[in-house]
Amino acid sequence: MSTISLRIEFGGGLELLFDNKRSYRIDVPSLVPKDNSTDAENLSTKETKPVDVDYLIHHMRDNMLKERVELFMEKDTVRPGILVLINDTDWELEGEGEYRLKDGDEVVFISTLHGG
Amino acid sequence: MAPRSCALCLKAKSMLKRPKTGQQICRDCFFYVFETEVHNTIIHSKLFNPGDRVAIGASGGKDSTVLAYVMKTLNERYQYGLELFLLSIDEGITGYRDDSLETVKRNQEQYDMPLKILSYGELYGWTMDAIVSQVGRKNNCTFCGVFRRQALDRGAAMLNVDHIVTGHNADDIAETVLMNIMRGDIARLGRCTSICTQGEDTIRRSKPFKYAYEKEIVMYAYFKKLDYFSTECIYSPDAYRGHARAFLKDLEAARPSAIIDIIHSGEAFEIKEEIKATQKVQQTCQRCGYMSSNPLCKACTLLEGLERGMANSGITDRGRRKLDAEGPTPDNLRTIPFFRRPSGGYPAIAVELPS
């Protein structure tokens, strides 16, 4: 199964949900189930799509998140108040969850919800 | 998606979508418009006079860190002629405030501004850690809020500044509008949207980020690689504000102008004259000289409860009656040092009105 390699960064306190580590290198499959399920076993029986940010968010929830999923996700995407940047660009300019990830992409998640 | 060029300079690749306008702009144009909007807010509201000594309330968090950076930048760029200070309050919360104060100390060097740290321990004889160990985690935010407000004023008086600026942003103000509506707190609703509070208080306080969206503040800090601290206070569930905040973020996701719209609607409320007339007259606390709407200010009331081992006396009427039944205030009670205003000369008595 071919994979792509990504760099994930956290800021604004979000790292606290991810083992208090600010930076990760991860590999994700380049083809993933359309329903974003992350158990790779029955991939062959499912409709697939090229890996996108929606899948990445589910992958992070299922494989990297250590606690309190409600502070990271809401309704199949990141919780409002979490900023996402793809290669330093606001994901709102990149198609948000539908952005198709490329090998070497850097995705940054920053919480705006912590004290000022 | 193909990269689009910036809506302002038409050249560089756009890097973010402004929540306020929907414009897609590049990094440099973003810095420019963000700073210029804060400058325009400062100029239109006539916040400062040349020569003013201004304290930036600095917690080490994103808002106050960006505020310190932007105030320094604008003061130099537009020659406001301000003397800037950092003022931090150390509530005495181990593992939270001690870490964030390290950030403020770095900011002091990075921004080359004098820093004053005033601690609850020094001012009240009680750290928040000690308060929580006596009162538990239910009402501790009341103590912290009342003590912080007064500590900021007292720190400002020690620095002999004319003015305190805080990092409250548009999202914070919209949240407060919602909370005041939900609580029917008409006096605070009238006040909470004003960019500058004066007369009500001893020292001018203002919010240069009143119209700055939190998203843009965080983006600014990220693109500028500013050094800030982000951890939730270990004692603060402030559940009510949390709900208001989550609700506001949902509204913003559906319609980004919601934040500015709510501020606008808060400003549009008008309070009838007869309601204003029932609001309490401002006076001076008999014990510590701080502004108060009662013979004793809230901080003195809370401190007396702590000192006499009846912390609830400052919170509930029942607690107060119990304290009164215990007899008069002992002579040797620890009190807050008497408050001396900076030399400005503000009226000692002012009617509390929404400005």
Coordinates of C-alpha atoms in Angstrom, one line a residue:
Chain A
M1 CA 0.0 0.0 0.0
S2 CA 1.5 3.3 -1.0
T3 CA 1.7 6.1 1.6
I4 CA 2.5 9.7 1.8
S5 CA 4.5 11.4 4.5
L6 CA 3.1 14.5 6.4
R7 CA 4.3 16.9 9.0
I8 CA 1.7 17.8 11.7
E9 CA 2.2 20.8 14.0
F10 CA 0.1 21.9 17.0
G11 CA -0.3 25.3 18.6
G12 CA -2.4 27.4 20.9
G13 CA -2.6 24.6 23.5
L14 CA -3.9 21.9 21.2
E15 CA -0.7 19.9 21.7
L16 CA -2.1 19.2 25.2
L17 CA -4.5 16.8 23.6
F18 CA -1.8 15.1 21.6
D19 CA 0.6 13.9 24.3
N20 CA 1.9 17.4 24.7
K21 CA 4.0 17.0 21.6
R22 CA 4.0 19.9 19.2
S23 CA 5.4 18.3 16.1
Y24 CA 4.8 14.9 14.4
R25 CA 5.9 13.2 11.2
I26 CA 3.3 10.7 10.1
D27 CA 2.5 8.4 7.1
V28 CA -1.0 8.0 5.8
P29 CA -2.2 5.8 2.9
S30 CA -2.5 7.6 -0.4
L31 CA -5.8 5.9 -1.0
V32 CA -8.4 5.9 1.8
P33 CA -12.0 4.9 2.3
K34 CA -14.5 7.5 1.2
D35 CA -16.3 7.2 4.6
N36 CA -13.0 8.2 6.4
S37 CA -13.0 5.0 8.4
T38 CA -9.5 4.4 9.6
D39 CA -9.4 0.6 10.1
A40 CA -7.4 -0.4 7.0
E41 CA -8.4 -4.1 7.0
N42 CA -11.5 -4.0 4.8
L43 CA -10.2 -1.3 2.5
S44 CA -10.6 -3.5 -0.5
T45 CA -14.4 -3.7 0.0
K46 CA -14.8 0.0 0.2
E47 CA -15.1 2.9 -2.2
T48 CA -11.8 4.9 -2.0
K49 CA -10.6 8.4 -2.6
P50 CA -7.1 10.1 -2.6
V51 CA -6.2 11.0 0.9
D52 CA -7.6 14.4 2.0
V53 CA -7.7 16.6 5.1
D54 CA -11.0 15.1 6.2
Y55 CA -9.4 11.7 6.4
L56 CA -6.4 13.1 8.1
I57 CA -8.6 14.5 10.9
H58 CA -10.2 11.1 11.4
H59 CA -6.8 9.5 11.4
M60 CA -5.5 11.9 14.0
R61 CA -8.6 11.2 16.2
D62 CA -8.2 7.5 16.0
N63 CA -4.4 7.2 16.1
M64 CA -2.9 10.2 17.8
L65 CA -5.4 12.0 20.0
K66 CA -4.9 11.1 23.7
E67 CA -7.9 12.7 25.4
R68 CA -11.1 14.6 25.1
V69 CA -12.1 14.2 21.5
E70 CA -14.9 16.8 21.9
L71 CA -12.2 19.5 22.1
F72 CA -10.8 18.4 18.8
M73 CA -13.7 17.3 16.6
E74 CA -17.3 18.2 16.1
K75 CA -19.6 16.9 13.4
D76 CA -16.9 15.1 11.3
T77 CA -14.5 18.0 11.2
V78 CA -12.4 20.1 13.5
R79 CA -14.3 22.0 16.2
P80 CA -15.1 25.6 15.4
G81 CA -12.3 27.8 16.9
I82 CA -9.5 25.5 15.6
L83 CA -7.5 27.1 12.8
V84 CA -6.0 24.9 10.2
L85 CA -3.1 25.9 7.9
I86 CA -1.9 23.8 5.0
N87 CA 1.7 24.7 4.1
D88 CA 1.1 28.0 6.0
T89 CA -2.0 28.9 4.1
D90 CA -5.4 29.2 5.8
W91 CA -7.3 26.0 4.8
E92 CA -10.3 28.0 3.9
L93 CA -8.4 29.0 0.8
E94 CA -7.4 25.4 0.0
G95 CA -10.8 23.7 0.0
E96 CA -10.8 22.9 3.8
G97 CA -11.4 19.2 4.3
E98 CA -11.5 18.4 0.6
Y99 CA -7.9 19.5 0.1
R100 CA -6.0 16.6 -1.4
L101 CA -2.8 15.9 0.6
K102 CA 0.5 15.6 -1.2
D103 CA 3.7 14.0 0.1
G104 CA 5.6 16.4 2.3
D105 CA 2.7 18.7 3.1
E106 CA 2.7 20.4 6.5
V107 CA -0.6 20.8 8.3
V108 CA -0.8 23.1 11.4
F109 CA -3.7 23.0 13.9
I110 CA -4.0 25.9 16.3
S111 CA -6.6 26.3 19.0
T112 CA -7.9 29.8 19.5
L113 CA -9.9 28.8 22.5
H114 CA -7.3 29.2 25.2
G115 CA -6.9 32.3 27.4
G116 CA -5.7 35.6 26.1
Chain B
M1 CA -7.1 24.4 -6.0
A2 CA -4.9 26.9 -7.9
P3 CA -3.3 29.5 -5.7
R4 CA -5.1 32.9 -6.0
S5 CA -3.3 36.2 -5.7
C6 CA -4.0 38.7 -2.9
A7 CA -7.1 40.8 -3.3
L8 CA -5.2 43.9 -2.1
C9 CA -1.7 43.8 -3.8
L10 CA -2.9 41.5 -6.6
K11 CA 0.6 40.0 -6.6
A12 CA 1.6 37.7 -3.8
K13 CA -0.2 34.4 -3.1
S14 CA -3.1 34.8 -0.7
M15 CA -2.6 33.1 2.6
L16 CA -5.7 33.7 4.6
K17 CA -9.3 34.6 4.3
R18 CA -10.3 37.5 6.5
P19 CA -13.4 36.6 8.6
K20 CA -14.5 40.2 8.7
T21 CA -14.6 40.8 4.9
G22 CA -14.2 37.4 3.2
Q23 CA -11.2 38.9 1.4
Q24 CA -8.3 36.6 0.5
I25 CA -5.0 38.3 1.2
C26 CA -1.3 37.7 1.4
R27 CA 0.8 37.7 4.5
D28 CA 2.3 41.2 4.1
C29 CA -1.1 42.8 3.2
F30 CA -2.6 41.0 6.2
F31 CA 0.0 42.5 8.6
Y32 CA -0.6 45.9 7.1
V33 CA -4.4 45.8 7.3
F34 CA -4.5 44.3 10.7
E35 CA -2.1 46.9 12.1
T36 CA -3.8 49.7 10.3
E37 CA -7.2 48.8 11.6
V38 CA -6.0 48.8 15.1
H39 CA -4.4 52.2 14.4
N40 CA -7.6 53.5 13.0
T41 CA -9.5 52.3 16.1
I42 CA -7.0 54.1 18.3
I43 CA -7.2 57.3 16.3
H44 CA -11.0 57.4 15.9
S45 CA -11.6 56.7 19.6
K46 CA -8.9 59.2 20.6
L47 CA -7.5 56.7 23.0
F48 CA -4.2 58.4 23.7
N49 CA -2.5 61.7 24.1
P50 CA 1.2 62.3 23.3
G51 CA 3.3 61.7 26.4
D52 CA 0.8 59.3 28.0
R53 CA 2.2 56.5 30.1
V54 CA 0.4 53.3 29.1
A55 CA 0.5 49.9 30.8
I56 CA -0.3 46.9 28.7
G57 CA -2.0 44.3 30.8
A58 CA 0.1 41.2 29.9
S59 CA -0.8 37.7 30.7
G60 CA 1.7 36.0 28.4
G61 CA -1.3 34.7 26.3
K62 CA -1.9 35.3 22.6
D63 CA -4.0 38.5 22.9
S64 CA -1.8 40.5 25.2
T65 CA 1.4 39.3 23.5
V66 CA 0.1 40.5 20.1
L67 CA -1.2 43.7 21.7
A68 CA 2.3 44.5 23.2
Y69 CA 3.9 43.8 19.8
V70 CA 1.3 45.9 17.9
M71 CA 1.4 48.8 20.4
K72 CA 5.1 48.9 20.1
T73 CA 5.0 48.8 16.3
L74 CA 2.3 51.5 16.0
N75 CA 3.9 53.8 18.7
E76 CA 7.0 53.8 16.6
R77 CA 5.4 53.9 13.2
Y78 CA 2.9 56.7 13.9
Q79 CA 4.9 58.5 16.6
Y80 CA 2.1 58.3 19.3
G81 CA 4.7 59.5 21.8
L82 CA 3.6 56.9 24.4
E83 CA 5.7 55.4 27.1
L84 CA 4.8 51.7 27.2
F85 CA 5.0 49.3 30.2
L86 CA 4.1 45.7 30.7
L87 CA 1.9 45.0 33.7
S88 CA 1.4 41.5 34.8
I89 CA -0.6 40.1 37.7
D90 CA 0.7 37.0 39.4
E91 CA -2.4 35.2 40.8
G92 CA -0.2 32.6 42.4
I93 CA -1.3 29.6 40.5
T94 CA 1.4 27.0 40.4
G95 CA 1.9 25.3 37.1
Y96 CA -0.1 28.0 35.2
R97 CA 0.7 31.6 36.0
D98 CA 4.3 30.9 36.9
D99 CA 4.9 29.5 33.4
S100 CA 3.0 32.2 31.6
L101 CA 5.0 34.9 33.5
E102 CA 8.1 33.4 32.1
T103 CA 6.7 34.3 28.7
V104 CA 6.0 37.8 29.8
K105 CA 9.6 38.1 31.1
R106 CA 10.8 37.1 27.6
N107 CA 8.5 39.6 26.0
Q108 CA 10.0 42.3 28.3
E109 CA 13.4 41.6 26.6
Q110 CA 12.0 41.1 23.1
Y111 CA 10.0 44.3 23.2
D112 CA 12.3 46.3 25.4
M113 CA 9.6 47.5 27.8
P114 CA 9.7 47.8 31.6
L115 CA 7.8 45.1 33.3
K116 CA 6.0 45.2 36.7
I117 CA 4.7 42.0 38.2
L118 CA 2.3 42.4 41.1
S119 CA 1.3 39.3 43.0
Y120 CA -1.9 38.5 44.9
G121 CA 0.4 37.2 47.6
E122 CA 2.0 40.6 48.0
L123 CA -1.2 42.6 47.7
Y124 CA -3.7 40.5 49.5
G125 CA -1.6 38.0 51.5
W126 CA -3.4 35.2 49.6
T127 CA -2.3 33.4 46.5
M128 CA -5.0 31.7 44.4
D129 CA -3.5 28.3 45.4
A130 CA -4.2 29.2 49.0
I131 CA -7.7 30.6 48.2
V132 CA -8.7 27.5 46.4
S133 CA -7.4 25.3 49.2
Q134 CA -9.8 27.2 51.5
V135 CA -12.9 27.9 49.3
G136 CA -12.7 24.9 46.9
R137 CA -13.2 25.2 43.1
K138 CA -16.7 26.5 43.1
N139 CA -16.4 30.3 43.7
N140 CA -12.7 30.7 43.2
C141 CA -13.2 32.5 39.9
T142 CA -15.1 35.3 41.8
F143 CA -12.1 35.9 44.0
C144 CA -9.7 35.8 41.1
G145 CA -11.8 38.2 39.0
V146 CA -12.4 40.8 41.7
F147 CA -8.8 40.6 42.9
R148 CA -7.3 40.9 39.4
R149 CA -9.3 43.9 38.5
Q150 CA -8.2 45.8 41.6
A151 CA -4.6 44.5 41.3
L152 CA -4.3 45.8 37.7
D153 CA -5.4 49.3 38.9
R154 CA -3.0 49.1 41.8
G155 CA -0.2 48.0 39.6
A156 CA -1.0 50.8 37.2
A157 CA -0.9 53.3 40.1
M158 CA 2.5 51.9 41.1
L159 CA 3.7 52.5 37.6
N160 CA 2.1 55.9 37.7
V161 CA 0.5 55.3 34.3
D162 CA -2.4 57.2 32.8
H163 CA -3.9 54.3 31.0
I164 CA -4.2 50.5 30.9
V165 CA -4.8 48.7 27.7
T166 CA -6.0 45.1 27.6
G167 CA -6.0 42.5 24.9
H168 CA -9.8 41.9 24.9
N169 CA -10.7 41.1 21.3
A170 CA -14.0 41.2 19.3
D171 CA -14.8 37.6 20.1
D172 CA -14.4 38.3 23.9
I173 CA -16.7 41.4 23.7
A174 CA -19.3 39.5 21.7
E175 CA -19.3 36.7 24.3
T176 CA -19.7 39.3 27.1
V177 CA -22.6 40.9 25.2
L178 CA -24.3 37.5 25.0
M179 CA -23.7 36.7 28.6
N180 CA -25.0 40.0 29.8
I181 CA -28.1 39.6 27.7
M182 CA -28.7 36.1 29.1
R183 CA -28.2 37.3 32.7
G184 CA -30.3 40.5 32.1
D185 CA -27.4 42.5 33.4
I186 CA -28.4 45.8 31.9
A187 CA -25.7 47.9 33.6
R188 CA -22.9 45.7 32.3
L189 CA -24.5 45.4 28.9
G190 CA -24.3 49.1 28.6
R191 CA -20.7 49.2 29.6
C192 CA -19.2 46.1 28.0
T193 CA -19.1 47.4 24.5
S194 CA -17.4 50.7 25.2
I195 CA -13.9 50.8 24.0
C196 CA -12.7 52.9 26.9
T197 CA -14.0 53.1 30.4
Q198 CA -13.3 56.2 32.2
G199 CA -15.0 58.0 35.2
E200 CA -16.4 54.7 36.3
D201 CA -12.9 53.7 37.2
T202 CA -9.8 55.2 38.6
I203 CA -7.5 54.7 35.7
R204 CA -8.6 54.8 32.0
R205 CA -8.9 51.3 30.5
S206 CA -9.3 50.5 26.9
K207 CA -9.4 47.7 24.4
P208 CA -7.6 48.6 21.2
F209 CA -8.5 45.1 19.8
K210 CA -12.2 45.7 20.2
Y211 CA -12.8 45.1 16.5
A212 CA -10.0 42.5 16.0
Y213 CA -11.2 39.0 15.4
E214 CA -9.6 36.3 17.5
K215 CA -8.8 34.3 14.3
E216 CA -6.7 37.2 13.0
I217 CA -4.9 37.7 16.3
V218 CA -3.9 34.0 16.3
M219 CA -2.9 34.2 12.6
Y220 CA -0.9 37.3 13.3
A221 CA 0.9 35.6 16.2
Y222 CA 1.5 32.5 14.1
F223 CA 2.9 34.4 11.0
K224 CA 5.0 36.7 13.1
K225 CA 6.2 33.7 15.2
L226 CA 5.4 35.6 18.4
D227 CA 6.2 33.9 21.7
Y228 CA 3.0 33.3 23.6
F229 CA 1.7 30.9 26.3
S230 CA -1.4 28.9 25.9
T231 CA -2.7 26.7 28.6
E232 CA -6.1 26.8 30.3
C233 CA -6.1 28.0 33.9
I234 CA -6.0 24.8 36.1
Y235 CA -8.8 26.2 38.3
S236 CA -11.1 27.8 35.7
P237 CA -14.0 25.9 34.3
D238 CA -15.8 29.2 33.7
A239 CA -18.5 27.0 32.3
Y240 CA -20.9 29.8 31.5
R241 CA -18.5 31.7 29.3
G242 CA -17.4 28.5 27.7
H243 CA -20.9 27.8 26.5
A244 CA -21.3 31.4 25.2
R245 CA -17.9 31.0 23.4
A246 CA -18.8 27.6 21.8
F247 CA -22.2 29.1 20.7
L248 CA -20.4 32.2 19.2
K249 CA -17.9 30.0 17.4
D250 CA -20.8 28.0 15.8
L251 CA -22.4 31.3 14.7
E252 CA -19.1 32.5 13.3
A253 CA -18.7 29.3 11.3
A254 CA -22.1 29.8 9.7
R255 CA -21.7 33.6 9.2
P256 CA -18.3 35.2 10.1
S257 CA -19.8 38.7 10.5
A258 CA -21.8 37.4 13.5
I259 CA -19.1 38.6 15.9
I260 CA -19.1 42.2 14.7
D261 CA -22.9 42.1 14.4
I262 CA -23.3 41.1 18.1
I263 CA -21.0 43.9 19.2
H264 CA -23.1 46.2 17.1
S265 CA -26.3 45.1 18.7
G266 CA -24.8 45.4 22.1
E267 CA -23.9 49.0 21.3
A268 CA -27.4 49.6 19.9
F269 CA -29.1 48.9 23.2
E270 CA -30.1 52.1 25.0
I271 CA -30.8 52.2 28.7
K272 CA -33.7 54.3 29.9
E273 CA -32.8 57.3 32.2
E274 CA -34.9 55.9 35.1
I275 CA -33.0 52.7 35.0
K276 CA -29.7 54.5 35.0
A277 CA -30.9 56.5 38.0
T278 CA -31.3 53.3 40.1
Q279 CA -27.7 52.3 39.5
K280 CA -25.4 52.7 42.5
V281 CA -23.4 55.8 43.1
Q282 CA -19.6 55.3 43.0
Q283 CA -17.8 55.9 46.3
T284 CA -14.5 55.1 47.9
C285 CA -14.0 52.0 50.0
Q286 CA -13.8 53.0 53.7
R287 CA -11.1 50.4 54.4
C288 CA -8.7 50.6 51.4
G289 CA -9.7 53.7 49.4
Y290 CA -10.4 51.8 46.2
M291 CA -13.5 52.7 44.0
S292 CA -16.6 50.9 45.3
S293 CA -20.3 51.0 45.0
N294 CA -20.7 50.0 48.7
P295 CA -19.0 51.3 51.9
L296 CA -16.6 48.3 51.6
C297 CA -15.3 47.3 48.2
K298 CA -15.7 43.8 46.9
A299 CA -12.0 42.9 47.4
C300 CA -12.1 44.0 51.0
T301 CA -15.3 42.1 51.6
L302 CA -13.8 38.9 50.1
L303 CA -10.6 39.3 51.9
E304 CA -12.3 39.7 55.3
G305 CA -14.2 36.5 54.6
L306 CA -11.0 34.7 53.8
E307 CA -9.2 36.0 56.9
R308 CA -12.0 35.2 59.2
G309 CA -12.4 31.7 57.8
M310 CA -15.8 32.4 56.3
A311 CA -15.0 32.8 52.6
N312 CA -18.6 32.6 51.6
S313 CA -19.5 35.8 53.4
G314 CA -18.3 37.8 50.4
I315 CA -20.4 35.6 48.0
T316 CA -23.8 35.0 49.4
D317 CA -26.2 37.1 51.6
R318 CA -26.5 34.1 53.9
G319 CA -22.7 34.0 54.3
R320 CA -22.7 37.7 55.0
R321 CA -25.3 37.4 57.8
K322 CA -23.4 34.6 59.4
L323 CA -20.2 36.7 59.3
D324 CA -22.1 39.7 60.9
A325 CA -23.5 37.4 63.6
E326 CA -19.9 36.4 64.5
G327 CA -19.3 40.0 65.7
P328 CA -17.6 43.1 64.3
T329 CA -14.5 43.1 62.2
P330 CA -11.5 42.4 64.4
D331 CA -8.9 45.3 64.7
N332 CA -6.0 43.1 63.7
L333 CA -7.6 42.0 60.4
R334 CA -5.2 41.9 57.4
T335 CA -6.3 44.6 55.0
I336 CA -5.3 45.8 51.5
P337 CA -2.8 48.7 51.5
F338 CA -4.6 52.0 51.1
F339 CA -5.1 52.9 47.5
R340 CA -3.4 56.0 46.2
R341 CA -4.4 57.2 42.8
P342 CA -1.7 58.3 40.4
S343 CA -1.3 62.1 40.3
G344 CA -4.0 62.6 37.6
G345 CA -6.7 63.7 39.9
Y346 CA -9.9 61.9 39.1
P347 CA -13.2 62.7 40.8
A348 CA -13.7 60.6 43.9
I349 CA -17.4 60.3 43.3
A350 CA -18.8 59.5 39.9
V351 CA -22.1 58.2 39.0
E352 CA -21.8 54.8 37.3
L353 CA -23.1 55.3 33.8
P354 CA -22.5 53.5 30.6
S355 CA -20.1 55.7 28.7

